[in-house]
CSV table of C-alpha atoms in Angstrom, one decimal:
chain,number,residue,atom,x,y,z
A,1,ARG,CA,-39.2,-26.1,-31.5
A,2,LYS,CA,-35.9,-24.1,-32.3
A,3,LYS,CA,-35.1,-21.0,-30.3
A,4,LEU,CA,-34.7,-18.0,-32.7
A,5,LYS,CA,-31.2,-16.3,-32.5
A,6,SER,CA,-31.5,-12.9,-31.4
A,7,THR,CA,-30.9,-10.0,-34.1
A,8,SER,CA,-27.3,-9.2,-32.5
A,9,LYS,CA,-26.4,-12.6,-32.2
A,10,TYR,CA,-27.5,-13.2,-35.6
A,11,ILE,CA,-25.6,-10.2,-37.0
A,12,TYR,CA,-22.2,-11.1,-35.0
A,13,GLN,CA,-22.3,-15.0,-36.3
A,14,THR,CA,-23.7,-14.2,-39.9
A,15,LEU,CA,-21.8,-11.1,-41.0
A,16,PHE,CA,-18.8,-11.0,-38.6
A,17,LEU,CA,-17.7,-14.6,-38.1
A,18,ASN,CA,-18.8,-15.9,-41.3
A,19,GLY,CA,-17.9,-12.8,-43.0
A,20,GLU,CA,-21.3,-13.0,-45.3
A,21,ASN,CA,-21.9,-10.0,-47.9
A,22,SER,CA,-18.5,-8.6,-47.1
A,23,ASP,CA,-17.4,-5.4,-49.1
A,24,ILE,CA,-14.1,-4.9,-47.4
A,25,LYS,CA,-11.1,-6.9,-46.4
A,26,ILE,CA,-8.9,-5.7,-43.3
A,27,CYS,CA,-5.3,-7.4,-43.3
A,28,ALA,CA,-3.3,-6.9,-40.0
A,29,LEU,CA,-0.7,-8.8,-38.3
A,30,GLY,CA,-0.8,-11.6,-40.8
A,31,GLU,CA,-4.6,-12.1,-40.5
A,32,GLU,CA,-7.6,-11.1,-42.5
A,33,TRP,CA,-11.0,-9.9,-41.5
A,34,ASN,CA,-14.2,-9.8,-44.2
A,35,LEU,CA,-16.0,-7.0,-42.8
A,36,HIS,CA,-18.6,-4.3,-43.9
A,37,LYS,CA,-17.8,-0.5,-44.1
A,38,ILE,CA,-21.3,0.4,-43.0
A,39,TYR,CA,-20.4,-1.4,-39.4
A,40,LEU,CA,-16.4,0.0,-39.8
A,41,CYS,CA,-17.8,3.5,-39.7
A,42,GLN,CA,-18.8,3.3,-36.1
A,43,SER,CA,-14.9,3.5,-35.6
A,44,GLY,CA,-13.5,7.0,-35.8
A,45,TYR,CA,-10.7,5.6,-37.4
A,46,PHE,CA,-12.4,4.1,-40.2
A,47,SER,CA,-15.0,6.9,-40.6
A,48,SER,CA,-12.3,9.4,-41.2
A,49,MET,CA,-10.7,6.8,-43.7
A,50,PHE,CA,-13.7,6.3,-45.8
A,51,SER,CA,-15.3,9.6,-45.6
A,52,GLY,CA,-12.2,11.9,-46.7
A,53,SER,CA,-10.1,11.8,-49.8
A,54,TRP,CA,-7.7,9.0,-48.8
A,55,LYS,CA,-6.9,6.4,-51.2
A,56,GLU,CA,-8.4,3.7,-48.9
A,57,SER,CA,-11.7,5.1,-49.4
A,58,SER,CA,-12.1,3.1,-52.5
A,59,MET,CA,-10.1,0.2,-51.9
A,60,ASN,CA,-11.8,-3.2,-51.0
A,61,VAL,CA,-8.6,-4.3,-49.3
A,62,ILE,CA,-6.7,-2.5,-46.7
A,63,GLU,CA,-3.4,-3.3,-45.1
A,64,LEU,CA,-3.2,-1.8,-41.5
A,65,GLU,CA,-0.1,-0.7,-40.0
A,66,ILE,CA,-0.1,-1.6,-36.3
A,67,PRO,CA,2.7,0.7,-34.7
A,68,ASP,CA,1.4,-0.4,-31.1
A,69,GLN,CA,3.0,-3.4,-29.7
A,70,ASN,CA,0.4,-4.0,-27.0
A,71,ILE,CA,-2.1,-4.9,-30.0
A,72,ASP,CA,-2.3,-8.3,-31.0
A,73,VAL,CA,-4.4,-10.3,-33.2
A,74,GLU,CA,-6.7,-11.4,-30.3
A,75,ALA,CA,-7.2,-7.7,-29.6
A,76,LEU,CA,-8.2,-6.9,-33.0
A,77,GLN,CA,-10.7,-9.6,-33.2
A,78,VAL,CA,-12.6,-8.4,-30.1
A,79,ALA,CA,-12.3,-4.8,-31.2
A,80,PHE,CA,-13.7,-5.7,-34.8
A,81,GLY,CA,-16.4,-7.8,-33.2
A,82,SER,CA,-17.5,-5.2,-30.8
A,83,LEU,CA,-18.9,-3.5,-33.8
A,84,TYR,CA,-21.2,-6.3,-34.6
A,85,ARG,CA,-22.8,-6.9,-31.3
A,86,ASP,CA,-24.3,-4.8,-28.1
A,87,ASP,CA,-22.0,-6.1,-25.5
A,88,VAL,CA,-18.4,-7.2,-24.9
A,89,LEU,CA,-17.2,-9.6,-22.2
A,90,ILE,CA,-13.6,-8.3,-21.3
A,91,ASN,CA,-11.3,-10.7,-19.9
A,92,PRO,CA,-9.1,-8.6,-17.2
A,93,SER,CA,-6.0,-10.5,-18.5
A,94,ARG,CA,-6.6,-9.0,-22.2
A,95,VAL,CA,-7.8,-5.4,-21.1
A,96,VAL,CA,-4.6,-3.7,-21.7
A,97,ALA,CA,-4.3,-5.0,-25.4
A,98,LEU,CA,-8.0,-4.4,-26.0
A,99,LEU,CA,-7.5,-1.0,-24.8
A,100,ALA,CA,-4.7,-0.4,-27.1
A,101,ALA,CA,-6.8,-1.5,-30.0
A,102,ALA,CA,-9.7,0.3,-29.1
A,103,CYS,CA,-7.9,3.6,-28.8
A,104,MET,CA,-6.1,3.0,-32.2
A,105,LEU,CA,-9.6,2.3,-34.1
A,106,GLN,CA,-11.2,5.3,-31.9
A,107,LEU,CA,-14.0,3.0,-30.3
A,108,ASP,CA,-15.0,5.2,-27.5
A,109,GLY,CA,-17.6,2.9,-25.9
A,110,LEU,CA,-14.9,0.1,-25.9
A,111,ILE,CA,-12.4,2.4,-24.4
A,112,GLN,CA,-14.9,3.4,-21.6
A,113,GLN,CA,-15.7,-0.3,-21.1
A,114,CYS,CA,-11.9,-1.3,-20.7
A,115,GLY,CA,-11.7,1.7,-18.3
A,116,GLU,CA,-14.3,0.5,-16.1
A,117,THR,CA,-13.1,-3.3,-16.0
A,118,MET,CA,-9.5,-1.9,-15.3
A,119,LYS,CA,-11.0,0.1,-12.1
A,120,GLU,CA,-12.8,-3.0,-11.0
A,121,THR,CA,-9.9,-5.5,-11.4
A,122,ILE,CA,-6.9,-3.5,-9.6
A,123,THR,CA,-4.8,-5.6,-7.6
A,124,ALA,CA,-1.3,-6.0,-6.5
A,125,GLN,CA,-0.5,-7.8,-9.7
A,126,THR,CA,-2.1,-5.5,-12.2
A,127,VAL,CA,-1.9,-2.0,-10.6
A,128,CYS,CA,1.3,-0.9,-12.2
A,129,GLY,CA,0.5,-2.2,-15.7
A,130,TYR,CA,-2.9,-0.5,-15.3
A,131,TYR,CA,-1.4,2.9,-14.2
A,132,ASN,CA,1.3,2.9,-17.0
A,133,SER,CA,-1.3,2.0,-19.6
A,134,ALA,CA,-3.8,4.6,-18.2
A,135,GLY,CA,-1.0,7.2,-18.8
A,136,THR,CA,-0.2,6.0,-22.3
A,137,TYR,CA,-4.2,5.9,-23.5
A,138,GLY,CA,-5.2,9.0,-21.6
A,139,LEU,CA,-7.6,7.1,-19.1
A,140,ASP,CA,-7.0,10.0,-16.2
A,141,SER,CA,-9.6,8.2,-14.1
A,142,VAL,CA,-8.2,5.0,-14.2
A,143,LYS,CA,-4.7,6.4,-13.2
A,144,LYS,CA,-6.3,8.2,-10.3
A,145,LYS,CA,-7.9,4.8,-9.4
A,146,CYS,CA,-4.5,3.0,-9.3
A,147,LEU,CA,-2.9,5.9,-7.5
A,148,GLU,CA,-5.5,5.7,-4.8
A,149,TRP,CA,-5.2,2.0,-4.6
A,150,LEU,CA,-1.4,2.3,-4.0
A,151,LEU,CA,-1.9,5.1,-1.5
A,152,ASN,CA,-4.1,2.5,0.5
A,153,ASN,CA,-2.1,-0.6,0.1
A,154,LEU,CA,1.4,0.0,-0.6
A,155,MET,CA,2.2,-1.0,3.2
A,156,THR,CA,0.0,-3.8,3.5
A,157,HIS,CA,0.5,-5.5,-0.1
A,158,GLN,CA,4.2,-5.2,-0.4
A,159,SER,CA,5.8,-7.8,-2.8
A,160,VAL,CA,8.9,-8.6,-4.8
A,161,GLY,CA,6.9,-8.4,-8.0
A,162,LEU,CA,5.2,-5.0,-6.9
A,163,PHE,CA,8.4,-3.3,-5.7
A,164,LYS,CA,10.3,-4.2,-8.9
A,165,GLU,CA,7.3,-2.8,-11.2
A,166,LEU,CA,7.1,0.5,-9.0
A,167,SER,CA,8.8,3.4,-10.9
A,168,ILE,CA,11.0,6.1,-9.3
A,169,ASN,CA,8.4,8.7,-10.3
A,170,LEU,CA,5.5,6.9,-9.0
A,171,MET,CA,6.9,6.0,-5.8
A,172,LYS,CA,7.9,9.7,-5.3
A,173,GLN,CA,4.2,10.5,-5.6
A,174,LEU,CA,3.4,7.8,-3.1
A,175,ILE,CA,6.0,8.9,-0.3
A,176,SER,CA,5.3,12.6,-0.8
A,177,SER,CA,1.3,12.1,-0.2
A,178,SER,CA,-0.1,12.9,3.1
A,179,ASN,CA,-2.7,10.2,2.2
A,180,LEU,CA,-0.2,7.4,2.3
A,181,PHE,CA,-1.8,4.6,4.6
A,182,VAL,CA,1.2,4.3,6.8
A,183,LEU,CA,1.5,1.2,9.0
A,184,GLN,CA,2.8,1.8,11.8
A,185,VAL,CA,5.1,4.7,11.6
A,186,GLU,CA,7.4,6.6,9.3
A,187,MET,CA,10.3,4.2,9.9
A,188,ASP,CA,8.2,1.6,8.4
A,189,VAL,CA,8.0,3.9,5.1
A,190,TYR,CA,12.2,4.1,5.4
A,191,THR,CA,12.4,0.4,5.4
A,192,ALA,CA,10.0,-0.1,2.5
A,193,LEU,CA,11.9,2.2,0.6
A,194,LYS,CA,15.0,0.4,1.4
A,195,LYS,CA,13.6,-2.9,0.0
A,196,TRP,CA,12.3,-1.2,-3.0
A,197,MET,CA,15.5,0.6,-3.8
A,198,PHE,CA,17.4,-2.9,-3.6
A,199,LEU,CA,14.7,-4.9,-5.9
A,200,GLN,CA,15.2,-1.6,-8.2
A,201,LEU,CA,19.0,-2.0,-8.2
A,202,VAL,CA,19.1,-5.8,-8.2
A,203,PRO,CA,16.2,-6.8,-10.3
A,204,SER,CA,17.5,-10.5,-10.8
A,205,TRP,CA,16.7,-11.2,-7.1
A,206,ASN,CA,13.9,-13.6,-6.9
A,207,GLY,CA,13.7,-14.7,-3.4
A,208,SER,CA,11.0,-14.5,-0.9
A,209,PHE,CA,10.0,-11.1,0.3
A,210,LYS,CA,10.6,-12.0,3.8
A,211,GLN,CA,14.4,-12.2,3.1
A,212,VAL,CA,14.5,-8.8,1.1
A,213,LEU,CA,15.5,-6.8,4.0
A,214,THR,CA,18.4,-9.1,5.1
A,215,GLU,CA,19.4,-9.3,1.5
A,216,ALA,CA,19.0,-5.5,1.1
A,217,ASP,CA,20.8,-4.8,4.3
A,218,ALA,CA,23.7,-7.3,3.4
A,219,TRP,CA,23.9,-5.6,-0.3
A,220,PHE,CA,24.1,-1.8,0.8
A,221,ALA,CA,26.7,-2.8,3.5
A,222,GLU,CA,28.9,-4.1,0.9
A,223,ARG,CA,28.3,-0.9,-1.1
A,224,ARG,CA,29.5,1.2,2.3
A,225,ARG,CA,32.7,-1.0,2.6
A,226,GLU,CA,33.3,0.0,-1.2
A,227,PHE,CA,32.7,3.8,-0.6
A,228,GLY,CA,34.9,3.5,2.5
A,229,GLY,CA,32.2,5.4,4.8
A,230,ASP,CA,32.7,8.7,3.1
A,231,VAL,CA,29.9,8.6,0.8
A,232,ALA,CA,26.1,8.4,1.6
A,233,PHE,CA,24.7,5.6,-0.8
A,234,LEU,CA,22.1,8.4,-2.2
A,235,GLU,CA,25.0,10.4,-3.4
A,236,SER,CA,26.8,7.7,-5.1
A,237,ALA,CA,26.3,7.2,-9.0
A,238,GLN,CA,23.9,4.2,-8.4
A,239,GLY,CA,21.9,5.8,-5.7
A,240,SER,CA,21.7,9.3,-7.2
A,241,ALA,CA,18.4,8.5,-9.1
A,242,PHE,CA,16.6,7.6,-6.0
A,243,LEU,CA,17.3,10.9,-4.0
A,244,PRO,CA,13.8,12.7,-4.9
A,245,VAL,CA,12.0,9.8,-3.4
A,246,PHE,CA,13.9,9.7,-0.2
A,247,ALA,CA,13.7,13.7,-0.1
A,248,HIS,CA,10.1,13.0,0.9
A,249,LEU,CA,10.6,11.0,3.8
A,250,ARG,CA,9.6,12.8,6.9
A,251,LEU,CA,12.8,12.2,8.8
A,252,GLN,CA,11.7,14.4,11.8
A,253,TYR,CA,9.5,11.2,12.8
A,254,ILE,CA,12.1,8.9,12.3
A,255,ILE,CA,15.0,10.3,14.0
A,256,SER,CA,12.7,10.7,17.3
A,257,ASP,CA,13.0,7.4,17.9
A,258,LEU,CA,16.4,6.1,19.2
A,259,ALA,CA,16.5,2.6,17.6
A,260,SER,CA,15.3,4.1,14.5
A,261,ALA,CA,17.8,6.7,14.3
A,262,ARG,CA,20.6,4.3,14.8
A,263,ILE,CA,19.5,2.2,11.7
A,264,VAL,CA,19.5,5.0,9.7
A,265,GLU,CA,22.9,6.4,10.7
A,266,ARG,CA,24.2,2.8,10.2
A,267,ASP,CA,22.8,2.5,7.0
A,268,ALA,CA,24.3,5.5,5.7
A,269,LEU,CA,21.9,5.9,2.6
A,270,LEU,CA,21.0,9.5,3.5
A,271,PRO,CA,23.1,12.5,2.8
A,272,SER,CA,24.6,13.6,6.4
A,273,GLU,CA,23.3,17.1,5.6
A,274,TRP,CA,19.7,15.9,5.6
A,275,LEU,CA,20.3,14.3,8.9
A,276,SER,CA,22.2,17.3,10.6
A,277,SER,CA,19.5,19.7,9.3
A,278,VAL,CA,16.6,17.6,10.8
A,279,TYR,CA,18.5,17.1,14.2
A,280,LYS,CA,18.9,21.1,14.4
A,281,GLN,CA,15.3,21.3,13.5
A,282,GLN,CA,14.0,18.8,16.1
A,283,TRP,CA,16.4,20.4,18.6
A,284,PHE,CA,15.0,23.8,18.4
A,285,ALA,CA,11.3,22.4,18.4
A,286,MET,CA,12.1,20.7,21.7
A,287,LEU,CA,13.6,23.9,23.1
A,288,ARG,CA,10.6,26.1,22.0
A,289,ALA,CA,8.3,23.5,23.4
A,290,GLU,CA,10.0,23.6,26.6
A,291,GLN,CA,11.0,26.9,26.9
A,292,ASP,CA,8.8,29.2,24.7
A,293,ASN,CA,5.5,27.8,26.0
A,294,ASP,CA,4.5,26.1,22.6
A,295,ILE,CA,1.4,24.5,23.5
A,296,GLY,CA,0.6,23.4,19.8
A,297,PRO,CA,-0.9,24.5,16.7
A,298,GLN,CA,-3.8,26.8,17.2
A,299,GLU,CA,-5.4,26.9,13.6
A,300,ILE,CA,-5.4,24.6,10.7
A,301,ASN,CA,-2.7,25.1,8.3
A,302,LYS,CA,-3.6,22.5,5.6
A,303,GLU,CA,-0.3,23.1,3.6
A,304,GLU,CA,2.0,22.2,6.8
A,305,LEU,CA,-0.6,19.3,7.6
A,306,GLU,CA,-0.5,17.8,4.1
A,307,GLY,CA,3.7,18.2,3.7
A,308,ASN,CA,4.9,17.6,7.5
A,309,SER,CA,2.3,15.9,9.8
A,310,MET,CA,3.6,12.6,11.4
A,311,ARG,CA,1.9,9.8,9.2
A,312,CYS,CA,1.2,6.5,11.5
A,313,GLY,CA,-1.3,3.9,11.4
A,314,ARG,CA,-2.5,0.6,13.1
A,315,LYS,CA,-4.4,-2.5,11.9
A,316,LEU,CA,-7.3,-4.0,14.3
A,317,GLY,CA,-7.7,-7.4,13.2
A,318,LYS,CA,-11.2,-8.1,15.0
A,319,ASP,CA,-13.6,-6.1,17.2
A,320,GLY,CA,-12.3,-5.7,20.6
A,321,ASP,CA,-10.6,-3.2,23.1
A,322,TYR,CA,-7.5,-1.8,22.1
A,323,CYS,CA,-5.1,0.6,23.6
A,324,TRP,CA,-1.8,2.0,22.0
A,325,ARG,CA,0.6,4.9,21.6
A,326,TRP,CA,3.0,5.1,18.5
A,327,THR,CA,6.7,5.3,19.3
A,328,GLY,CA,8.7,8.5,19.3
A,329,PHE,CA,9.4,11.6,21.3
A,330,ASN,CA,6.3,13.9,20.5
A,331,PHE,CA,7.3,16.8,22.6
A,332,GLY,CA,6.0,15.8,26.0
A,333,LEU,CA,2.6,14.9,24.6
A,334,ASP,CA,1.9,11.3,25.5
A,335,LEU,CA,-1.1,10.4,23.3
A,336,LEU,CA,-2.8,7.3,24.1
A,337,VAL,CA,-5.1,6.2,21.6
A,338,THR,CA,-8.3,3.9,22.4
A,339,TYR,CA,-10.6,1.8,20.5
A,340,THR,CA,-13.5,0.5,22.5
A,341,ASN,CA,-17.2,0.0,21.6
A,342,ARG,CA,-17.2,1.5,18.4
A,343,TYR,CA,-15.6,4.6,19.7
A,344,ILE,CA,-11.9,6.1,19.0
A,345,ILE,CA,-10.8,8.0,21.8
A,346,PHE,CA,-7.7,10.2,22.3
A,347,LYS,CA,-6.1,10.9,25.7
A,348,ARG,CA,-3.3,13.1,27.1
A,349,ASN,CA,-1.6,10.8,29.3
A,350,THR,CA,0.4,12.8,32.1
A,351,LEU,CA,-0.1,11.2,35.5
A,352,ASN,CA,-2.7,8.3,35.2
A,353,GLN,CA,-0.4,5.5,33.4
A,354,PRO,CA,3.1,4.8,33.0
A,355,CYS,CA,5.0,6.6,30.2
A,356,SER,CA,8.4,5.8,28.5
A,357,GLY,CA,9.7,9.4,28.5
A,358,SER,CA,9.2,12.8,29.6
A,359,VAL,CA,5.9,14.3,29.8
A,360,SER,CA,4.7,17.8,29.6
A,361,LEU,CA,2.9,19.3,32.5
A,362,GLN,CA,1.6,22.4,30.9
A,363,PRO,CA,-2.2,22.7,31.7
A,364,ARG,CA,-3.2,22.6,28.1
A,365,ARG,CA,-1.7,21.1,24.8
A,366,SER,CA,-3.1,21.2,21.5
A,367,ILE,CA,-2.7,18.8,18.6
A,368,ALA,CA,-3.6,19.2,14.8
A,369,PHE,CA,-4.8,15.8,13.7
A,370,ARG,CA,-6.6,13.8,10.9
A,371,LEU,CA,-8.2,10.5,11.8
A,372,ARG,CA,-9.1,8.1,8.9
A,373,LEU,CA,-10.4,4.6,9.1
A,374,ALA,CA,-10.9,2.1,6.3
A,375,SER,CA,-11.6,-1.7,5.5
A,376,PHE,CA,-10.6,-3.4,2.4
A,377,ASP,CA,-11.3,-6.6,0.5
A,378,SER,CA,-8.5,-9.4,0.1
A,379,SER,CA,-7.6,-7.6,-3.3
A,380,GLY,CA,-7.2,-4.2,-1.8
A,381,LYS,CA,-10.5,-2.7,-2.8
A,382,MET,CA,-11.7,-0.2,-0.2
A,383,ILE,CA,-14.9,-1.6,1.2
A,384,CYS,CA,-15.6,1.4,3.6
A,385,SER,CA,-14.1,4.6,5.0
A,386,ARG,CA,-14.8,7.3,7.3
A,387,THR,CA,-12.5,10.6,8.1
A,388,THR,CA,-12.7,13.4,10.6
A,389,GLY,CA,-11.1,15.8,8.3
A,390,TYR,CA,-8.5,18.2,9.6
A,391,GLN,CA,-8.9,19.1,13.1
A,392,ILE,CA,-7.3,21.1,16.1
A,393,LEU,CA,-7.9,19.1,19.8
A,394,THR,CA,-7.0,20.8,22.9
A,395,LEU,CA,-6.5,18.7,25.9
A,396,GLU,CA,-5.8,19.3,29.5
A,397,LYS,CA,-4.0,17.0,31.6
A,398,ASP,CA,-5.4,13.4,31.4
A,399,GLN,CA,-8.0,14.5,29.6
A,400,GLU,CA,-9.6,12.0,27.1
A,401,GLN,CA,-11.8,12.9,24.1
A,402,ILE,CA,-13.9,10.9,21.7
A,403,VAL,CA,-12.8,11.7,18.1
A,404,MET,CA,-15.1,9.4,16.1
A,405,ASN,CA,-18.1,7.4,16.5
A,406,LEU,CA,-18.3,4.4,14.1
A,407,ASP,CA,-21.5,3.3,12.7
A,408,SER,CA,-21.8,-0.3,13.2
A,409,ARG,CA,-23.2,-1.0,9.7
A,410,LEU,CA,-20.1,0.2,8.1
A,411,LEU,CA,-17.6,-1.6,10.5
A,412,THR,CA,-15.9,-4.5,8.6
A,413,PHE,CA,-12.8,-6.2,10.1
A,414,PRO,CA,-9.7,-6.2,9.7
A,415,LEU,CA,-10.0,-2.3,10.3
A,416,TYR,CA,-7.1,0.2,9.4
A,417,ILE,CA,-6.5,3.2,11.2
A,418,CYS,CA,-4.5,5.9,9.9
A,419,CYS,CA,-3.6,9.1,11.5
A,420,ASN,CA,-1.7,12.5,10.6
A,421,PHE,CA,-0.5,14.5,13.6
A,422,LEU,CA,1.1,18.0,14.3
A,423,TYR,CA,2.4,18.4,17.8
A,424,THR,CA,4.1,21.9,17.5
A,425,SER,CA,3.1,25.0,15.8
A,426,PRO,CA,4.6,25.5,12.4
A,427,GLU,CA,5.8,29.0,13.3
A,428,LYS,CA,7.5,27.7,16.1
A,429,ARG,CA,9.1,24.8,14.5
A,430,ALA,CA,10.5,26.9,11.6
A,431,ASP,CA,14.2,28.1,12.8
A,432,SER,CA,14.3,31.6,12.4
């Protein structure tokens, strides 16, 4: 016995592909489709065309103008075909072209399906194209999802292709965000920006990403020789467009580490006024911590935490016991972070373990912090996440505190830990 075709398949084959009983011909991009007005009226575009006083309402052959270069014949074929079937299988490599066609033809269901496909297939290769297309065609939820992907993966999925695609405005959004997953410290954000700026300025460069930093350093050194050492690169004609991005670096957490400060001074990318201002700010903050009994933040100031907190992170490759500290001068608060038995523990180290710098002996010190944990699949899609939210933690000398207990069911390695810290009070840090 022959298996009867379903009604949907029969309609698609007979009416759309074969064009039987067609009452209108659509011509576009050198192709023709023999279609049916009753099916085309599912499209807002054609519904308006046929129901109004437009001349096309009485025509049997319609020439479509296609102003959008993203639309091609294949996209129109799928879009027209979607009017004759219940479901459409969308190839992710074709989704932008299909979205463009669906938006032109006002096919709301297909637009929504394209959006869902995009959200499910965000990778380092697709994220920038999807972000730009979502902006063009008004898919705010896709745009938001792409931004989330970049905040989570910018530091771990760096590549020549991605850095060439990332626009200045998009990079500015990422660098300014307190939700950027930073690995390891703020200096790594500076280094990533230096690579990105080089690839933006020299898009013809096509070597391995491992070579980018060496090439970038050499290229910027050549620019320094041209300027004679008097002008920071970001103040030059070539570099000025990147000023708004670099302005969102949290320099106070870069110059607090000697090796990092030396690299920034050597590179001469940043305006000298930026550096002198932050040196002054940090000097006053240190004096106040030492002489004005600033024991740290006493209440949550979300605006301060969002805009000025130290951003740092760590990747744990597999389950086990880990203990670490992030580099930099933290006003005498030597904070040790331990991961063991699914607990994250903060310890204020004063006398128990060796410390590379000075340690405050104040009886109590407070920090404002937020701890986030997440794991991702190979494409950068988040599998699970946890956060403490913003909190104040007060520690006595050598006291330790459990700050997160992880559910083993949610624990997937590698595990990424990202922290935001404030070590001093906002009003104390401001130079009055």
